[in-house]
């Protein structure tokens, strides 16, 4: 697909702004700051601390670990194939996500907050497994997971955020289009990833919610 420099630049900016690493932080933000869901249970100070902890564990620490491994030439595109490099990144994220989930459980957050991390771990595990033999968009998985979280909460009458769901679906389409224009994935890989994310989080919230 031919792409003009301006389109490539805009797509690159979009891919940074709508980075899937933001998904856990966005999901927890929705849960702790939407009236009637979780906000009444904790003072603002503690909600901000919880949000900061999630951001640290699911975004900042993974980025620092990847940067450190690159710095010491333990994880380099020039030494290992690009697909293997991507899978190593997924494994780092899996470890951080699962550790965060277990930490939340130990802190007593066996509710929607811990389910977000459990579902995200499951979705990313499926993505990693598929990418060992085939290919699936992790960006699609991430935005599908966020859509699945809101959809699950709608179906369980935890929230009435139908407008938020539509907004997330629109952002998913924008993000997926940017990935396609940048040549990082195909339309089928984006759709497959999105569907995987939605199903994984629906399964987590509706089926596993009574087990955590």
PDB file of N, CA and C in Angstrom, residues 11-76:
ATOM      1  N   UNK A  11      -0.052   8.847  11.065  1.00  0.00           N
ATOM      2  CA  UNK A  11      -0.269   7.490  11.566  1.00  0.00           C
ATOM      3  C   UNK A  11       0.697   7.172  12.700  1.00  0.00           C
ATOM      4  N   UNK A  12       1.945   7.630  12.564  1.00  0.00           N
ATOM      5  CA  UNK A  12       2.932   7.400  13.620  1.00  0.00           C
ATOM      6  C   UNK A  12       2.553   8.104  14.909  1.00  0.00           C
ATOM      7  N   UNK A  13       2.051   9.340  14.782  1.00  0.00           N
ATOM      8  CA  UNK A  13       1.619  10.092  15.967  1.00  0.00           C
ATOM      9  C   UNK A  13       0.439   9.396  16.632  1.00  0.00           C
ATOM     10  N   UNK A  14      -0.517   8.938  15.820  1.00  0.00           N
ATOM     11  CA  UNK A  14      -1.690   8.240  16.353  1.00  0.00           C
ATOM     12  C   UNK A  14      -1.276   6.967  17.078  1.00  0.00           C
ATOM     13  N   UNK A  15      -0.328   6.229  16.496  1.00  0.00           N
ATOM     14  CA  UNK A  15       0.105   4.966  17.112  1.00  0.00           C
ATOM     15  C   UNK A  15       0.760   5.187  18.465  1.00  0.00           C
ATOM     16  N   UNK A  16       1.384   6.367  18.642  1.00  0.00           N
ATOM     17  CA  UNK A  16       1.996   6.693  19.934  1.00  0.00           C
ATOM     18  C   UNK A  16       0.922   7.102  20.938  1.00  0.00           C
ATOM     19  N   UNK A  17       0.009   7.977  20.496  1.00  0.00           N
ATOM     20  CA  UNK A  17      -1.041   8.469  21.389  1.00  0.00           C
ATOM     21  C   UNK A  17      -1.975   7.337  21.830  1.00  0.00           C
ATOM     22  N   UNK A  18      -2.300   6.452  20.899  1.00  0.00           N
ATOM     23  CA  UNK A  18      -3.225   5.341  21.189  1.00  0.00           C
ATOM     24  C   UNK A  18      -2.467   4.036  21.415  1.00  0.00           C
ATOM     25  N   UNK A  19      -1.319   4.126  22.057  1.00  0.00           N
ATOM     26  CA  UNK A  19      -0.501   2.945  22.332  1.00  0.00           C
ATOM     27  C   UNK A  19      -1.247   1.967  23.241  1.00  0.00           C
ATOM     28  N   UNK A  20      -1.261   0.670  22.906  1.00  0.00           N
ATOM     29  CA  UNK A  20      -1.995  -0.304  23.729  1.00  0.00           C
ATOM     30  C   UNK A  20      -1.465  -0.448  25.150  1.00  0.00           C
ATOM     31  N   UNK A  21      -0.258   0.034  25.422  1.00  0.00           N
ATOM     32  CA  UNK A  21       0.251  -0.002  26.791  1.00  0.00           C
ATOM     33  C   UNK A  21      -0.593   0.860  27.727  1.00  0.00           C
ATOM     34  N   UNK A  22      -1.354   1.776  27.144  1.00  0.00           N
ATOM     35  CA  UNK A  22      -2.211   2.648  27.947  1.00  0.00           C
ATOM     36  C   UNK A  22      -3.496   1.959  28.391  1.00  0.00           C
ATOM     37  N   UNK A  23      -3.820   0.810  27.793  1.00  0.00           N
ATOM     38  CA  UNK A  23      -5.125   0.188  28.011  1.00  0.00           C
ATOM     39  C   UNK A  23      -5.419  -0.090  29.489  1.00  0.00           C
ATOM     40  N   UNK A  24      -4.526  -0.766  30.244  1.00  0.00           N
ATOM     41  CA  UNK A  24      -4.854  -1.002  31.658  1.00  0.00           C
ATOM     42  C   UNK A  24      -5.105   0.288  32.435  1.00  0.00           C
ATOM     43  N   UNK A  25      -4.296   1.319  32.170  1.00  0.00           N
ATOM     44  CA  UNK A  25      -4.473   2.597  32.861  1.00  0.00           C
ATOM     45  C   UNK A  25      -5.817   3.224  32.506  1.00  0.00           C
ATOM     46  N   UNK A  26      -6.189   3.183  31.221  1.00  0.00           N
ATOM     47  CA  UNK A  26      -7.478   3.733  30.798  1.00  0.00           C
ATOM     48  C   UNK A  26      -8.640   2.972  31.438  1.00  0.00           C
ATOM     49  N   UNK A  27      -8.513   1.644  31.472  1.00  0.00           N
ATOM     50  CA  UNK A  27      -9.587   0.827  32.047  1.00  0.00           C
ATOM     51  C   UNK A  27      -9.762   1.109  33.535  1.00  0.00           C
ATOM     52  N   UNK A  28      -8.663   1.158  34.269  1.00  0.00           N
ATOM     53  CA  UNK A  28      -8.740   1.421  35.712  1.00  0.00           C
ATOM     54  C   UNK A  28      -9.240   2.838  35.963  1.00  0.00           C
ATOM     55  N   UNK A  29      -8.832   3.785  35.112  1.00  0.00           N
ATOM     56  CA  UNK A  29      -9.317   5.165  35.250  1.00  0.00           C
ATOM     57  C   UNK A  29     -10.831   5.209  35.152  1.00  0.00           C
ATOM     58  N   UNK A  30     -11.370   4.464  34.190  1.00  0.00           N
ATOM     59  CA  UNK A  30     -12.824   4.429  34.021  1.00  0.00           C
ATOM     60  C   UNK A  30     -13.503   3.848  35.257  1.00  0.00           C
ATOM     61  N   UNK A  31     -12.924   2.784  35.800  1.00  0.00           N
ATOM     62  CA  UNK A  31     -13.540   2.110  36.943  1.00  0.00           C
ATOM     63  C   UNK A  31     -13.509   2.980  38.198  1.00  0.00           C
ATOM     64  N   UNK A  32     -12.381   3.622  38.470  1.00  0.00           N
ATOM     65  CA  UNK A  32     -12.259   4.348  39.741  1.00  0.00           C
ATOM     66  C   UNK A  32     -12.806   5.772  39.696  1.00  0.00           C
ATOM     67  N   UNK A  33     -13.042   6.301  38.505  1.00  0.00           N
ATOM     68  CA  UNK A  33     -13.529   7.673  38.426  1.00  0.00           C
ATOM     69  C   UNK A  33     -14.953   7.795  37.884  1.00  0.00           C
ATOM     70  N   UNK A  34     -15.610   6.680  37.600  1.00  0.00           N
ATOM     71  CA  UNK A  34     -17.004   6.728  37.166  1.00  0.00           C
ATOM     72  C   UNK A  34     -17.907   6.575  38.382  1.00  0.00           C
ATOM     73  N   UNK A  35     -18.760   7.560  38.646  1.00  0.00           N
ATOM     74  CA  UNK A  35     -19.637   7.491  39.828  1.00  0.00           C
ATOM     75  C   UNK A  35     -20.477   6.217  39.844  1.00  0.00           C
ATOM     76  N   UNK A  36     -20.535   5.604  41.019  1.00  0.00           N
ATOM     77  CA  UNK A  36     -21.372   4.431  41.186  1.00  0.00           C
ATOM     78  C   UNK A  36     -20.671   3.115  40.922  1.00  0.00           C
ATOM     79  N   UNK A  37     -19.435   3.152  40.396  1.00  0.00           N
ATOM     80  CA  UNK A  37     -18.734   1.897  40.122  1.00  0.00           C
ATOM     81  C   UNK A  37     -17.787   1.568  41.265  1.00  0.00           C
ATOM     82  N   UNK A  38     -16.819   2.451  41.496  1.00  0.00           N
ATOM     83  CA  UNK A  38     -15.822   2.144  42.520  1.00  0.00           C
ATOM     84  C   UNK A  38     -15.444   3.384  43.323  1.00  0.00           C
ATOM     85  N   UNK A  39     -15.779   4.554  42.802  1.00  0.00           N
ATOM     86  CA  UNK A  39     -15.275   5.795  43.378  1.00  0.00           C
ATOM     87  C   UNK A  39     -15.729   6.016  44.814  1.00  0.00           C
ATOM     88  N   UNK A  40     -16.896   5.477  45.180  1.00  0.00           N
ATOM     89  CA  UNK A  40     -17.401   5.698  46.533  1.00  0.00           C
ATOM     90  C   UNK A  40     -16.627   4.906  47.574  1.00  0.00           C
ATOM     91  N   UNK A  41     -15.835   3.941  47.150  1.00  0.00           N
ATOM     92  CA  UNK A  41     -15.162   3.042  48.086  1.00  0.00           C
ATOM     93  C   UNK A  41     -13.813   3.565  48.564  1.00  0.00           C
ATOM     94  N   UNK A  42     -13.209   4.461  47.806  1.00  0.00           N
ATOM     95  CA  UNK A  42     -11.892   4.959  48.168  1.00  0.00           C
ATOM     96  C   UNK A  42     -11.839   6.479  48.050  1.00  0.00           C
ATOM     97  N   UNK A  43     -11.130   7.141  48.955  1.00  0.00           N
ATOM     98  CA  UNK A  43     -10.908   8.585  48.807  1.00  0.00           C
ATOM     99  C   UNK A  43     -10.099   8.869  47.532  1.00  0.00           C
ATOM    100  N   UNK A  44     -10.189  10.088  47.046  1.00  0.00           N
ATOM    101  CA  UNK A  44      -9.510  10.463  45.809  1.00  0.00           C
ATOM    102  C   UNK A  44      -8.017  10.176  45.869  1.00  0.00           C
ATOM    103  N   UNK A  45      -7.403  10.453  47.021  1.00  0.00           N
ATOM    104  CA  UNK A  45      -5.962  10.240  47.159  1.00  0.00           C
ATOM    105  C   UNK A  45      -5.583   8.796  46.884  1.00  0.00           C
ATOM    106  N   UNK A  46      -6.354   7.862  47.396  1.00  0.00           N
ATOM    107  CA  UNK A  46      -6.047   6.443  47.223  1.00  0.00           C
ATOM    108  C   UNK A  46      -6.372   5.959  45.810  1.00  0.00           C
ATOM    109  N   UNK A  47      -7.393   6.557  45.198  1.00  0.00           N
ATOM    110  CA  UNK A  47      -7.689   6.204  43.812  1.00  0.00           C
ATOM    111  C   UNK A  47      -6.553   6.638  42.896  1.00  0.00           C
ATOM    112  N   UNK A  48      -6.008   7.819  43.149  1.00  0.00           N
ATOM    113  CA  UNK A  48      -4.875   8.304  42.353  1.00  0.00           C
ATOM    114  C   UNK A  48      -3.639   7.442  42.579  1.00  0.00           C
ATOM    115  N   UNK A  49      -3.429   7.019  43.816  1.00  0.00           N
ATOM    116  CA  UNK A  49      -2.294   6.145  44.116  1.00  0.00           C
ATOM    117  C   UNK A  49      -2.449   4.808  43.401  1.00  0.00           C
ATOM    118  N   UNK A  50      -3.666   4.265  43.394  1.00  0.00           N
ATOM    119  CA  UNK A  50      -3.926   2.996  42.709  1.00  0.00           C
ATOM    120  C   UNK A  50      -3.678   3.142  41.210  1.00  0.00           C
ATOM    121  N   UNK A  51      -4.157   4.239  40.643  1.00  0.00           N
ATOM    122  CA  UNK A  51      -3.958   4.486  39.218  1.00  0.00           C
ATOM    123  C   UNK A  51      -2.476   4.623  38.890  1.00  0.00           C
ATOM    124  N   UNK A  52      -1.744   5.316  39.761  1.00  0.00           N
ATOM    125  CA  UNK A  52      -0.298   5.455  39.559  1.00  0.00           C
ATOM    126  C   UNK A  52       0.409   4.116  39.627  1.00  0.00           C
ATOM    127  N   UNK A  53      -0.032   3.247  40.549  1.00  0.00           N
ATOM    128  CA  UNK A  53       0.563   1.916  40.675  1.00  0.00           C
ATOM    129  C   UNK A  53       0.333   1.093  39.413  1.00  0.00           C
ATOM    130  N   UNK A  54      -0.883   1.148  38.872  1.00  0.00           N
ATOM    131  CA  UNK A  54      -1.194   0.403  37.652  1.00  0.00           C
ATOM    132  C   UNK A  54      -0.352   0.915  36.489  1.00  0.00           C
ATOM    133  N   UNK A  55      -0.244   2.227  36.366  1.00  0.00           N
ATOM    134  CA  UNK A  55       0.562   2.820  35.294  1.00  0.00           C
ATOM    135  C   UNK A  55       2.026   2.409  35.419  1.00  0.00           C
ATOM    136  N   UNK A  56       2.529   2.412  36.653  1.00  0.00           N
ATOM    137  CA  UNK A  56       3.918   2.022  36.890  1.00  0.00           C
ATOM    138  C   UNK A  56       4.167   0.573  36.494  1.00  0.00           C
ATOM    139  N   UNK A  57       3.268  -0.314  36.924  1.00  0.00           N
ATOM    140  CA  UNK A  57       3.494  -1.741  36.742  1.00  0.00           C
ATOM    141  C   UNK A  57       3.219  -2.218  35.314  1.00  0.00           C
ATOM    142  N   UNK A  58       2.273  -1.594  34.625  1.00  0.00           N
ATOM    143  CA  UNK A  58       1.879  -2.102  33.309  1.00  0.00           C
ATOM    144  C   UNK A  58       2.422  -1.287  32.140  1.00  0.00           C
ATOM    145  N   UNK A  59       3.022  -0.138  32.418  1.00  0.00           N
ATOM    146  CA  UNK A  59       3.550   0.667  31.321  1.00  0.00           C
ATOM    147  C   UNK A  59       4.991   1.103  31.556  1.00  0.00           C
ATOM    148  N   UNK A  60       5.243   1.759  32.681  1.00  0.00           N
ATOM    149  CA  UNK A  60       6.575   2.327  32.909  1.00  0.00           C
ATOM    150  C   UNK A  60       7.619   1.244  33.125  1.00  0.00           C
ATOM    151  N   UNK A  61       7.352   0.290  34.010  1.00  0.00           N
ATOM    152  CA  UNK A  61       8.324  -0.775  34.279  1.00  0.00           C
ATOM    153  C   UNK A  61       8.585  -1.635  33.043  1.00  0.00           C
ATOM    154  N   UNK A  62       7.552  -2.065  32.282  1.00  0.00           N
ATOM    155  CA  UNK A  62       7.841  -2.814  31.049  1.00  0.00           C
ATOM    156  C   UNK A  62       8.719  -2.035  30.070  1.00  0.00           C
ATOM    157  N   UNK A  63       8.446  -0.739  29.898  1.00  0.00           N
ATOM    158  CA  UNK A  63       9.255   0.076  28.990  1.00  0.00           C
ATOM    159  C   UNK A  63      10.690   0.182  29.482  1.00  0.00           C
ATOM    160  N   UNK A  64      10.870   0.330  30.804  1.00  0.00           N
ATOM    161  CA  UNK A  64      12.225   0.420  31.372  1.00  0.00           C
ATOM    162  C   UNK A  64      12.964  -0.911  31.220  1.00  0.00           C
ATOM    163  N   UNK A  65      12.263  -2.025  31.423  1.00  0.00           N
ATOM    164  CA  UNK A  65      12.892  -3.342  31.268  1.00  0.00           C
ATOM    165  C   UNK A  65      13.331  -3.570  29.823  1.00  0.00           C
ATOM    166  N   UNK A  66      12.466  -3.227  28.879  1.00  0.00           N
ATOM    167  CA  UNK A  66      12.796  -3.397  27.462  1.00  0.00           C
ATOM    168  C   UNK A  66      13.979  -2.513  27.083  1.00  0.00           C
ATOM    169  N   UNK A  67      13.963  -1.265  27.579  1.00  0.00           N
ATOM    170  CA  UNK A  67      15.067  -0.338  27.292  1.00  0.00           C
ATOM    171  C   UNK A  67      16.374  -0.843  27.885  1.00  0.00           C
ATOM    172  N   UNK A  68      16.313  -1.396  29.112  1.00  0.00           N
ATOM    173  CA  UNK A  68      17.519  -1.913  29.762  1.00  0.00           C
ATOM    174  C   UNK A  68      18.080  -3.114  29.009  1.00  0.00           C
ATOM    175  N   UNK A  69      17.198  -4.019  28.577  1.00  0.00           N
ATOM    176  CA  UNK A  69      17.639  -5.192  27.823  1.00  0.00           C
ATOM    177  C   UNK A  69      18.264  -4.778  26.489  1.00  0.00           C
ATOM    178  N   UNK A  70      17.705  -3.747  25.873  1.00  0.00           N
ATOM    179  CA  UNK A  70      18.291  -3.238  24.634  1.00  0.00           C
ATOM    180  C   UNK A  70      19.649  -2.597  24.912  1.00  0.00           C
ATOM    181  N   UNK A  71      19.746  -1.859  25.999  1.00  0.00           N
ATOM    182  CA  UNK A  71      20.982  -1.146  26.356  1.00  0.00           C
ATOM    183  C   UNK A  71      22.139  -2.127  26.550  1.00  0.00           C
ATOM    184  N   UNK A  72      21.843  -3.271  27.177  1.00  0.00           N
ATOM    185  CA  UNK A  72      22.874  -4.279  27.424  1.00  0.00           C
ATOM    186  C   UNK A  72      22.964  -5.304  26.290  1.00  0.00           C
ATOM    187  N   UNK A  73      22.308  -4.984  25.160  1.00  0.00           N
ATOM    188  CA  UNK A  73      22.344  -5.833  23.962  1.00  0.00           C
ATOM    189  C   UNK A  73      21.830  -7.250  24.221  1.00  0.00           C
ATOM    190  N   UNK A  74      20.935  -7.375  25.200  1.00  0.00           N
ATOM    191  CA  UNK A  74      20.319  -8.668  25.467  1.00  0.00           C
ATOM    192  C   UNK A  74      19.039  -8.839  24.654  1.00  0.00           C
ATOM    193  N   UNK A  75      18.521  -7.727  24.146  1.00  0.00           N
ATOM    194  CA  UNK A  75      17.294  -7.749  23.350  1.00  0.00           C
ATOM    195  C   UNK A  75      17.466  -6.731  22.235  1.00  0.00           C
ATOM    196  N   UNK A  76      17.944  -7.213  21.102  1.00  0.00           N
ATOM    197  CA  UNK A  76      18.281  -6.314  20.003  1.00  0.00           C
ATOM    198  C   UNK A  76      17.700  -6.822  18.696  1.00  0.00           C
TER     199      UNK A  76
END
